[in-house]
Short mmCIF file of C-alpha atoms and ligand atoms in Angstrom, two decimals:
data_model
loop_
_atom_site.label_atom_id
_atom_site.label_comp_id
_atom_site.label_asym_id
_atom_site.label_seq_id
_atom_site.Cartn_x
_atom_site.Cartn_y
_atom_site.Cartn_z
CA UNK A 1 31.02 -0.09 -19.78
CA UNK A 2 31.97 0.65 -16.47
CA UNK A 3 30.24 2.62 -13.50
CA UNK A 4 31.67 4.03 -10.90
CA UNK A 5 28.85 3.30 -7.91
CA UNK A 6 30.02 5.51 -4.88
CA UNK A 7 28.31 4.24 -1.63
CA UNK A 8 27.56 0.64 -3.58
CA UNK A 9 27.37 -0.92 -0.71
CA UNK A 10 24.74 0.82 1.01
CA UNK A 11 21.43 0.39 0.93
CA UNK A 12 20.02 1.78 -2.85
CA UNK A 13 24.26 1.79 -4.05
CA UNK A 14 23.75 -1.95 -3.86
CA UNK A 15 20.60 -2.82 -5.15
CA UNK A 16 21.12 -0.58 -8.02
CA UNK A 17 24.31 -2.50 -8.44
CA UNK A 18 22.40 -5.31 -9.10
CA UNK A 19 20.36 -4.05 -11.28
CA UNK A 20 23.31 -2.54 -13.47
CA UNK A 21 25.17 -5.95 -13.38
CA UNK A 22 22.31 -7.39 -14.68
CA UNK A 23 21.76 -5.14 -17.35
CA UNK A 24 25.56 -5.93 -18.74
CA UNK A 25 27.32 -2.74 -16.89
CA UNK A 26 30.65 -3.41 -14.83
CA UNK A 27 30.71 -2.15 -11.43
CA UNK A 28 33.29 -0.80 -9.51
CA UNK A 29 32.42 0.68 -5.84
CA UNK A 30 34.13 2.83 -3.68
CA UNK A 31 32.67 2.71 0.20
CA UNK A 32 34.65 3.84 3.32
CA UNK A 33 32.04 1.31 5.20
CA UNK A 34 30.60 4.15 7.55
CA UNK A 35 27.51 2.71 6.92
CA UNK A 36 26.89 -0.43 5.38
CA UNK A 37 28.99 -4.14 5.55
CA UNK A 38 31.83 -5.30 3.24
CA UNK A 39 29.08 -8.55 3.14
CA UNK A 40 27.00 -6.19 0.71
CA UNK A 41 29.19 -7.22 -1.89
CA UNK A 42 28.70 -11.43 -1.74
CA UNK A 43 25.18 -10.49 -1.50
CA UNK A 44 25.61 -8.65 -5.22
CA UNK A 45 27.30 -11.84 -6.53
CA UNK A 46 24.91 -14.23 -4.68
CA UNK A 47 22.44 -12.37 -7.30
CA UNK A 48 24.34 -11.37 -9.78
CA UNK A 49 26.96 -14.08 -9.85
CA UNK A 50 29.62 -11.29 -10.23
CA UNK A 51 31.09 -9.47 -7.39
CA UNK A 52 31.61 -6.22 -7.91
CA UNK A 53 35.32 -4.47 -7.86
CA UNK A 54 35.59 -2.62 -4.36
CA UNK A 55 37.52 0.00 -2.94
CA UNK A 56 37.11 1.06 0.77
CA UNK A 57 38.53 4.46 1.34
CA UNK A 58 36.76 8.08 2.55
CA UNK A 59 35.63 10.07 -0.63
CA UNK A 60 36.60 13.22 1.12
CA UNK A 61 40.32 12.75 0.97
CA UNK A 62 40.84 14.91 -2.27
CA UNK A 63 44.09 13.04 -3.09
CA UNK A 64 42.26 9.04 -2.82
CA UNK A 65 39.74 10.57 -5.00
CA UNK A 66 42.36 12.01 -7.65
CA UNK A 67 44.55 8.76 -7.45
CA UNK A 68 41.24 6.46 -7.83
CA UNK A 69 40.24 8.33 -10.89
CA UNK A 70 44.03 8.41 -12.56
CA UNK A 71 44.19 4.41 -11.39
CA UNK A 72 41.04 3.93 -13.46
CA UNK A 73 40.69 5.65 -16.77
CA UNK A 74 38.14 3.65 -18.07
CA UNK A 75 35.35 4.80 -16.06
CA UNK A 76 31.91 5.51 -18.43
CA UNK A 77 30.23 7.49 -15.22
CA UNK A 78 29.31 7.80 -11.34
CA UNK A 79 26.39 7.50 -9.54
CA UNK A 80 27.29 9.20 -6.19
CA UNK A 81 25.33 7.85 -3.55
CA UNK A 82 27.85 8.11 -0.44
CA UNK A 83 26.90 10.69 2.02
CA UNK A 84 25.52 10.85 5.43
CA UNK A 85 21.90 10.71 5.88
CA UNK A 86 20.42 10.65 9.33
CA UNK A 87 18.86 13.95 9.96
CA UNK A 88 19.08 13.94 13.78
CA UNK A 89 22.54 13.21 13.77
CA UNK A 90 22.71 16.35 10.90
CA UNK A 91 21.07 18.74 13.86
CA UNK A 92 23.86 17.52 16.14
CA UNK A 93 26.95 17.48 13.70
CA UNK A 94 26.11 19.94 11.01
CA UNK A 95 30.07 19.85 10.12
CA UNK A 96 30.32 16.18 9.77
CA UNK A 97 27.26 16.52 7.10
CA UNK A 98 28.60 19.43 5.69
CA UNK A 99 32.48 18.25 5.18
CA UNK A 100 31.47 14.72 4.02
CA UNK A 101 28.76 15.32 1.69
CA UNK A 102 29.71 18.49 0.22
CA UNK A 103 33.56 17.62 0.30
CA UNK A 104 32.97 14.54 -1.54
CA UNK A 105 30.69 15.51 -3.90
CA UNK A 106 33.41 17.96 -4.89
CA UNK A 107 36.75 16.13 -4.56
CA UNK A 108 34.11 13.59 -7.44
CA UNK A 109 33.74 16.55 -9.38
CA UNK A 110 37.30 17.84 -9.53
CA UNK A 111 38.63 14.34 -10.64
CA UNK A 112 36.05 13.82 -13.56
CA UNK A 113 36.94 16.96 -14.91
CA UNK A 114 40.76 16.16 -14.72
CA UNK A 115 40.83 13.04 -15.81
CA UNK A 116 37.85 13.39 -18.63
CA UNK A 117 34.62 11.45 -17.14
CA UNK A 118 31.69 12.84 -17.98
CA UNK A 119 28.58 12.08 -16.79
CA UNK A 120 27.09 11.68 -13.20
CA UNK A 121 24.36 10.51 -11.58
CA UNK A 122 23.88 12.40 -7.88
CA UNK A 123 21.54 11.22 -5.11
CA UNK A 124 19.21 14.04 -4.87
CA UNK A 125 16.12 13.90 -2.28
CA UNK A 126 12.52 14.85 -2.19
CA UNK A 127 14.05 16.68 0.94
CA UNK A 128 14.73 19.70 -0.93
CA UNK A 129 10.99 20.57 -1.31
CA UNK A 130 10.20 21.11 1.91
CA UNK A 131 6.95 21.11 3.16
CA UNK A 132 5.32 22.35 -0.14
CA UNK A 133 2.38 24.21 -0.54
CA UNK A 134 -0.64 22.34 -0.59
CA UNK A 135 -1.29 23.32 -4.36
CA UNK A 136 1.79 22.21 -5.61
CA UNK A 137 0.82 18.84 -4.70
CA UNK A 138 1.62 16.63 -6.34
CA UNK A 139 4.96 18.22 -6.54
CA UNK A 140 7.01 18.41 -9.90
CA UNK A 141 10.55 19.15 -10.38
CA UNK A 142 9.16 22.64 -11.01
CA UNK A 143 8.09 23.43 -7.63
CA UNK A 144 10.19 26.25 -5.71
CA UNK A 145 12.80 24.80 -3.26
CA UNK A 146 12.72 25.76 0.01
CA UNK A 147 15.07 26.47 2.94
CA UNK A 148 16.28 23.26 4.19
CA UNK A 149 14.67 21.86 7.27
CA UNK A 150 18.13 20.42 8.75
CA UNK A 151 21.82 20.30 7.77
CA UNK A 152 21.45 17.36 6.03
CA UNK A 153 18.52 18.82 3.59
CA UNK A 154 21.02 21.86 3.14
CA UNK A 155 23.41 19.64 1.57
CA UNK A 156 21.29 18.06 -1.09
CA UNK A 157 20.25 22.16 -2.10
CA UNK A 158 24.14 22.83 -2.17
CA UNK A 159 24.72 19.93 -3.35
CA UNK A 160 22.58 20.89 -6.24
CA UNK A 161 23.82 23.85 -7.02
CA UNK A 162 27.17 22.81 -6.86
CA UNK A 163 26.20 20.33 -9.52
CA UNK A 164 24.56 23.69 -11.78
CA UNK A 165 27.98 25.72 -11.21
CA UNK A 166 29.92 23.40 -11.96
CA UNK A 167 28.04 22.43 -15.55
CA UNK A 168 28.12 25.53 -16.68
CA UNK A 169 32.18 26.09 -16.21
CA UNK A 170 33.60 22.28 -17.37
CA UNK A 171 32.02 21.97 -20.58
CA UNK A 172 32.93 18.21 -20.20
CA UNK A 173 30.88 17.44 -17.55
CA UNK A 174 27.07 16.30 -17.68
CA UNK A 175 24.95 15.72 -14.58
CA UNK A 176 21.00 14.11 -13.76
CA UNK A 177 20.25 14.62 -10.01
CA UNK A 178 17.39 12.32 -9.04
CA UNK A 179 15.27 13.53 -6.27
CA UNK A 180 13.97 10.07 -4.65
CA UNK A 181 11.17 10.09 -2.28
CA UNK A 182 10.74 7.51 0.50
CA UNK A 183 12.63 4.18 -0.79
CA UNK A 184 11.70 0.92 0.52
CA UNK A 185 11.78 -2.47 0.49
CA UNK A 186 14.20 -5.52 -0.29
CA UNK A 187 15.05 -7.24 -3.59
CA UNK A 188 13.08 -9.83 -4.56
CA UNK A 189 15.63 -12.66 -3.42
CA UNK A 190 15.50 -10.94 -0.02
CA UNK A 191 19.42 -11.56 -0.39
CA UNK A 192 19.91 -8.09 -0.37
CA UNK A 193 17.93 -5.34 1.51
CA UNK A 194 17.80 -2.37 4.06
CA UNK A 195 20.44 -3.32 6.91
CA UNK A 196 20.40 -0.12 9.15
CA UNK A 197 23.30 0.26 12.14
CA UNK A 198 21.59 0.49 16.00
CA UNK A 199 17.67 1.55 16.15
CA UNK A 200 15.86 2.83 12.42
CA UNK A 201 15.11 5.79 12.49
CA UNK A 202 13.08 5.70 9.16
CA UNK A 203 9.70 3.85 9.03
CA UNK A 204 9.72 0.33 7.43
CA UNK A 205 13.08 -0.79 9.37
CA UNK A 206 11.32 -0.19 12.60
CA UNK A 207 8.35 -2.04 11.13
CA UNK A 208 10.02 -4.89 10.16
CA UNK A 209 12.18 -5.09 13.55
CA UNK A 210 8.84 -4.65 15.48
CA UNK A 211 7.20 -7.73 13.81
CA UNK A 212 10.08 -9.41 14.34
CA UNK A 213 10.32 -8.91 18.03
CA UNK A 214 13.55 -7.12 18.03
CA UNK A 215 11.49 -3.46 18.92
CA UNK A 216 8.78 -4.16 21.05
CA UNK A 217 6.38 -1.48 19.18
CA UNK A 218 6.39 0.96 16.77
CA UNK A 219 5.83 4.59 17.67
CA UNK A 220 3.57 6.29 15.32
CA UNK A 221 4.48 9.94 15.55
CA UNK A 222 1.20 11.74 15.50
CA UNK A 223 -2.38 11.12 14.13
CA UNK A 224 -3.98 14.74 14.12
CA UNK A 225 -2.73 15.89 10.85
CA UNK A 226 -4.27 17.50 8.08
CA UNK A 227 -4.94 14.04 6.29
CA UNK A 228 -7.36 11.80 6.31
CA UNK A 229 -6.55 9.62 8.66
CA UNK A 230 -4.29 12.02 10.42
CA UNK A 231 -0.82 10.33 9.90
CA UNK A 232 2.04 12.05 7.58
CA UNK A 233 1.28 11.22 3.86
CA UNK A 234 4.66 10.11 1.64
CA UNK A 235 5.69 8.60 -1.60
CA UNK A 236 7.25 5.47 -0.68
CA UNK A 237 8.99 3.65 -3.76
CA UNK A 238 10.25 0.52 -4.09
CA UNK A 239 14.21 -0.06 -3.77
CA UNK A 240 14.17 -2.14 -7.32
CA UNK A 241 11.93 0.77 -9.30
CA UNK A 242 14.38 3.05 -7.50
CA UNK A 243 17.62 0.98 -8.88
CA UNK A 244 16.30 0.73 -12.76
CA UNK A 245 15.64 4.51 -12.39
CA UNK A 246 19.31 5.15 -12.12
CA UNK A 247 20.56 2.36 -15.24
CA UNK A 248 17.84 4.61 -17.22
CA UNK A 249 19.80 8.14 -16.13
CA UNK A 250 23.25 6.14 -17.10
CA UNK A 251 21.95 4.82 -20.05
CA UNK A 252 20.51 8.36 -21.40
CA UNK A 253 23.78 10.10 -20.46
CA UNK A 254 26.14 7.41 -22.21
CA UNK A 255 23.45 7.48 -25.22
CA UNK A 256 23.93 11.36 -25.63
CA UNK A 257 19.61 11.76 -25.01
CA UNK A 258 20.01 14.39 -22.47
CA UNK A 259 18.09 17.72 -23.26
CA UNK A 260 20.31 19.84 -21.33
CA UNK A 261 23.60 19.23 -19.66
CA UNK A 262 22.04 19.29 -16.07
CA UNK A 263 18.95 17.69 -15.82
CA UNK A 264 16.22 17.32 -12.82
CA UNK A 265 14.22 14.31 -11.82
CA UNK A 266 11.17 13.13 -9.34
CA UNK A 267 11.59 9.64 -8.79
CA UNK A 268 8.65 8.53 -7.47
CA UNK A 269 5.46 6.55 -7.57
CA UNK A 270 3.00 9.77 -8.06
CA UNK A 271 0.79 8.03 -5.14
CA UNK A 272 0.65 8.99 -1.40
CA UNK A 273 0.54 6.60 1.65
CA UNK A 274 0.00 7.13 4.97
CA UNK A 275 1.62 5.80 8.13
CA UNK A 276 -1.28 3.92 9.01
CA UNK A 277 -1.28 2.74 5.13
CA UNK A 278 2.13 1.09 5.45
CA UNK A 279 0.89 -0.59 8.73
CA UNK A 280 -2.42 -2.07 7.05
CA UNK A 281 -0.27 -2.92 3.57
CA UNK A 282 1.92 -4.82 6.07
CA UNK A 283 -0.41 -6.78 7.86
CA UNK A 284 -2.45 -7.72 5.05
CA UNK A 285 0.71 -9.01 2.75
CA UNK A 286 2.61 -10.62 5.28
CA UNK A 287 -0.35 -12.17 7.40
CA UNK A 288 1.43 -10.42 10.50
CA UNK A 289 0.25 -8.30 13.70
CA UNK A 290 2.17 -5.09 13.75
CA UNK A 291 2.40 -3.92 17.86
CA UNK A 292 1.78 -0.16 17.33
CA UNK A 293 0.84 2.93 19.80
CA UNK A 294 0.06 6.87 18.69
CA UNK A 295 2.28 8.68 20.51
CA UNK A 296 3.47 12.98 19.62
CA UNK A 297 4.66 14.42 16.52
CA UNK A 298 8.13 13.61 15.56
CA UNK A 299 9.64 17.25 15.54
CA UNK A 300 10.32 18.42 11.74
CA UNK A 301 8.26 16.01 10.13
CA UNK A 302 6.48 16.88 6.64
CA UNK A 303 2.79 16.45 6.65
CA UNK A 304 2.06 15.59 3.23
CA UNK A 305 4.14 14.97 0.18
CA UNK A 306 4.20 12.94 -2.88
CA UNK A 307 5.95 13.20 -6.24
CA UNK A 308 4.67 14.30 -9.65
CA UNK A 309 6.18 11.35 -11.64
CA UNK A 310 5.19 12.65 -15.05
CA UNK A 311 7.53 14.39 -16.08
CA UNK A 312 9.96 11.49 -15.15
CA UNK A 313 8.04 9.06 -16.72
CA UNK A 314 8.05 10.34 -19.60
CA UNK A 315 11.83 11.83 -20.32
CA UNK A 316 13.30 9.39 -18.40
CA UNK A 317 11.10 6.48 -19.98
CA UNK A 318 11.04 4.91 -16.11
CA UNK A 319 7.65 4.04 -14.23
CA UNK A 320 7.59 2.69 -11.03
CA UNK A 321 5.70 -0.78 -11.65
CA UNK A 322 5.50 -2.49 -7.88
CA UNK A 323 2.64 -1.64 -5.33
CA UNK A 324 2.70 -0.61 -1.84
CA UNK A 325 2.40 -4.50 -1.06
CA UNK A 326 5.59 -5.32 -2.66
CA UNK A 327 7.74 -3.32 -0.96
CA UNK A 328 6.13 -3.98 2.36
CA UNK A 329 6.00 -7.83 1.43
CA UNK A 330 9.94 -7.60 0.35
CA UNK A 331 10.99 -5.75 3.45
CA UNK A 332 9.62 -8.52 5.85
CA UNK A 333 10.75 -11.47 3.57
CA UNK A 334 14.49 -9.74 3.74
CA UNK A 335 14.14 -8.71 7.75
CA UNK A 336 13.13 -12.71 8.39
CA UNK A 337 16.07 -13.80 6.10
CA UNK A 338 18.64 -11.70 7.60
CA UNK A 339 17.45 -12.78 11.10
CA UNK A 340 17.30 -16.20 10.23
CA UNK A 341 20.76 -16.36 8.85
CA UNK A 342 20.05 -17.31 5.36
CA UNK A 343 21.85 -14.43 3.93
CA UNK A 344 25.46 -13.63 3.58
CA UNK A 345 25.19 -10.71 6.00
CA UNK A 346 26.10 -12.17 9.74
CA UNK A 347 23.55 -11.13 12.24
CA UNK A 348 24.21 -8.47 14.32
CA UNK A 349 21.98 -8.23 17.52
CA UNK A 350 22.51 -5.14 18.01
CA UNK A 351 21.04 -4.29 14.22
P1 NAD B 401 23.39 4.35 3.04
O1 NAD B 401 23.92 5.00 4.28
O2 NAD B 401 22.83 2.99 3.14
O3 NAD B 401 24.53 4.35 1.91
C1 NAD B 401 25.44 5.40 1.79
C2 NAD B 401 26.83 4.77 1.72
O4 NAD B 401 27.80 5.79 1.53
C3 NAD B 401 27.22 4.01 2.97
O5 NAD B 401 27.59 2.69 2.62
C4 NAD B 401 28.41 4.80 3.54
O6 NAD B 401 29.36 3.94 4.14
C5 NAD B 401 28.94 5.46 2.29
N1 NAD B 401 29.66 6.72 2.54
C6 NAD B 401 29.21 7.83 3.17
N2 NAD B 401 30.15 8.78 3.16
C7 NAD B 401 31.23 8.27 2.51
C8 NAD B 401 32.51 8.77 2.17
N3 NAD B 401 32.91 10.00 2.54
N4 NAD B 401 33.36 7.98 1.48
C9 NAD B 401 32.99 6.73 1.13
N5 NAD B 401 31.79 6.19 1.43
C10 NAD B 401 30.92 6.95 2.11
O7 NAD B 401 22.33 5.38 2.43
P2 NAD B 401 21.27 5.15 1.26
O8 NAD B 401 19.91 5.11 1.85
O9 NAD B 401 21.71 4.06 0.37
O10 NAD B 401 21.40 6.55 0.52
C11 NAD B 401 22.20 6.72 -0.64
C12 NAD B 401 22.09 8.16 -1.11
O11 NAD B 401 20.73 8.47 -1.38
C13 NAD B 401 22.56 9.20 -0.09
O12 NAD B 401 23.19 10.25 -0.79
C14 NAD B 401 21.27 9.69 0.53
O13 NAD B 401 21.39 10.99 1.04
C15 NAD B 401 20.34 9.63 -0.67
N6 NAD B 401 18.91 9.52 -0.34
C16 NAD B 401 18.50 8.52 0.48
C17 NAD B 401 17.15 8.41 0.80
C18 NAD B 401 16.65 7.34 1.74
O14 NAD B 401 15.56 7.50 2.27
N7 NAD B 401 17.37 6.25 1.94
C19 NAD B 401 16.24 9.33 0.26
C20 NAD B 401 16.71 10.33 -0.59
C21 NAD B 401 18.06 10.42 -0.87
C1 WQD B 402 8.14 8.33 7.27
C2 WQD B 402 6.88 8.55 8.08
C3 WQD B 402 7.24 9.56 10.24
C4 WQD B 402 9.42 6.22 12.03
C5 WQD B 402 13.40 10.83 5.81
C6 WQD B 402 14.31 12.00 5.59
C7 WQD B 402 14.28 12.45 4.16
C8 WQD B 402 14.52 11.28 3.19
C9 WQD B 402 13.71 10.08 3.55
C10 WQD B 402 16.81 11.21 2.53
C11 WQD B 402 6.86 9.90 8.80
C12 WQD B 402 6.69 8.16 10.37
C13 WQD B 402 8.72 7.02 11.14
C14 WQD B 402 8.74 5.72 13.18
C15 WQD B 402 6.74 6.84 12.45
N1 WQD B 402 15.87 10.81 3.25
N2 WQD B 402 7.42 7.32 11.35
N3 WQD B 402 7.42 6.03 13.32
O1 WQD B 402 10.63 11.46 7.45
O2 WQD B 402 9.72 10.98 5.15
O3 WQD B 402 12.10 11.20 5.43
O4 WQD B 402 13.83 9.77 4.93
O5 WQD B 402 16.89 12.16 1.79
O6 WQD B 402 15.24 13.42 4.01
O7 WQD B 402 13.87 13.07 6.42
O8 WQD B 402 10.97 9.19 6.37
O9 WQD B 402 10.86 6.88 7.15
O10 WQD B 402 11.64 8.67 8.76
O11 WQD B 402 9.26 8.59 8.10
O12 WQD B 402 5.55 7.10 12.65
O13 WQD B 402 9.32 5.01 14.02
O14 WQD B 402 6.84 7.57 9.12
O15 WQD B 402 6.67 10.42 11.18
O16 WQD B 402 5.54 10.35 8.77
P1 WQD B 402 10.78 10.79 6.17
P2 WQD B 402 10.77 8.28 7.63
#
């Protein structure tokens, strides 16, 4: 069976290509490289012992996409993970986030129909809740969507309704957009983990950096919230729960399980952490002083949200099984391989 893996060689494209090796699927991945290394795919077979077919070409050039798809007819499904992500940048470029995500997403959609692949997997985000009302916490799929906080939110809400439209018109087409929370963490192996380009702009990179001296602190963006200990409250899940969550959507499309022909799910742990959570949970499972100083609010920034897993759990037949020490455990055990040079990524100083 193959699977198409779009964005495989970014961070959750790759470690869920592990995780569908393993489990006997063939991968093929398509990555134009905006934001992950070409060494992503060694790193697969270091694990895997199979390295994955790659193309490297930009999704939103409608006529790559259609002559991928008619070079490769025996593709079982997609999971579409490439898209821009950084939701500063999204303030500052709304176009760039609007033409690549959305443009891609369709030029994807066009193909399958033309050329007869059915079912995809789509990168959904937790984003697309907003900041929800405090009794709809924990949140389910149910819970209203709200207007998107920045351009790139927006396109995960398009994105999403794209994905409804176009259900109901090809009648060959299936879809299962997974919301993720707050992924984190390396694989086990630490062969393989989160490589962000210049300074993180998400928590546990910066955390990881600061132990290892390459930040000199981390900046905890405000501790008078609404939360008991007054940092922002998230559902952080680990990268390899993450990547099994998407061979369980594949497998239930390819097995003909699906209740409806576009289906919604949380994928999360159903717990909450807070900032200063992560920081203990790091210090206590990697023996290591984190450097950190309460400075403002980061502007935008939820207060409190964590998934309702159950409904996941359940349909999907996918739990999250690692703890809050796992992932912060995995992410410094990756961080000091990459740093050291026992990977097959080359170091970068400037990452
Ligand atoms: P990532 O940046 O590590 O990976 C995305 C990959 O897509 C990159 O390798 C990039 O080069 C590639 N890409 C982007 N646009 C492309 C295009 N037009 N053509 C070809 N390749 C292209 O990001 P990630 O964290 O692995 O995220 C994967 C998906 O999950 C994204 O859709 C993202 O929005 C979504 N998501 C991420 C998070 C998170 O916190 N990491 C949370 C929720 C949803
Ligand atoms: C987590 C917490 C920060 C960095 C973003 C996107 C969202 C989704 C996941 C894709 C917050 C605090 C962070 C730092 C800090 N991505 N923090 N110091 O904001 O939940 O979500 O990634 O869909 O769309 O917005 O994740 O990792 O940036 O922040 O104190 O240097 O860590 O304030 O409370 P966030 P994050």
């Amino acid at each position: 069976m193959k699977i198409l893996v779009t964005g495989g060689t970014g961070y959750i494209g790759s470690h869920t290509t592990v995780e569908l090796q393993q489990q006997g699927y063939d991968v093929i991945i398509v990555d134009a490289l905006f934001n992950s290394r070409v060494e992503a795919l060694d790193a697969i077979a270091s694990i895997t012992g199979k390295k994955p077919e790659f193309e490297q070409f930009d999704l939103a050039d409608r006529q790559k996409v259609d002559d991928f798809f008619r070079r490769h007819g025996d593709i079982k499904g997609v999971i579409h993970f490439a898209a821009h992500k950084a939701v500063g940048e999204s303030v500052e470029q709304p176009l760039k986030y609007y033409r690549n995500n959305l443009d891609s997403l369709m030029n994807i959609l066009e193909s399958m129909n033309k050329y007869g692949v059915e079912n995809l997997v789509f990168s959904s985000s937790c984003t697309v809740y907003g900041e929800p009302d405090p009794e709809n916490l924990p949140i389910s799929e149910k819970a209203p969507i709200k207007k998107a906080e920045c351009p790139y939110g927006n396109t995960k809400q398009i994105a999403e309704e794209i994905l409804q439209d176009s259900i109901m018109a090809y009648k060959g087409l299936n879809a299962i957009a997974l919301r993720y929370f707050n992924p984190v963490g390396a694989h086990e192996s630490a062969k393989l983990g989160e490589l962000p380009f210049g300074v993180p702009a998400n928590l546990m990179p910066y955390v990881t950096q600061t132990a290892y001296g390459i930040r000199p602190f981390l900046r905890v963006f405000g501790d008078d919230y609404d939360t008991p200990d007054g940092t922002p409250i998230r559902d952080y899940i680990h990268i390899m729960d993450l990547a099994k969550a998407h061979v369980k959507a594949v497998e239930r499309m390819l097995q003909g399980k699906m209740k409806a022909r576009y289906e919604v799910f949380n994928v999360g742990t159903g717990t909450g952490y807070s900032v200063l959570d992560i920081i203990k949970s790091f210090e206590r499972s990697n023996g290591v002083k984190l450097k950190y100083e309460i400075v403002g609010r980061r502007a935008g920034d939820i207060v409190k949200i964590w998934a309702d897993p159950t409904y996941t759990n359940k349909e999907l037949g996918w739990k999250a099984e690692r703890t809050l020490d796992d992932m912060t455990r995995s992410a410094w055990e990756w961080e000091k391989a990459y740093r050291e040079g026992k990977t097959c990524f080359k170091i970068d100083e400037n990452n």
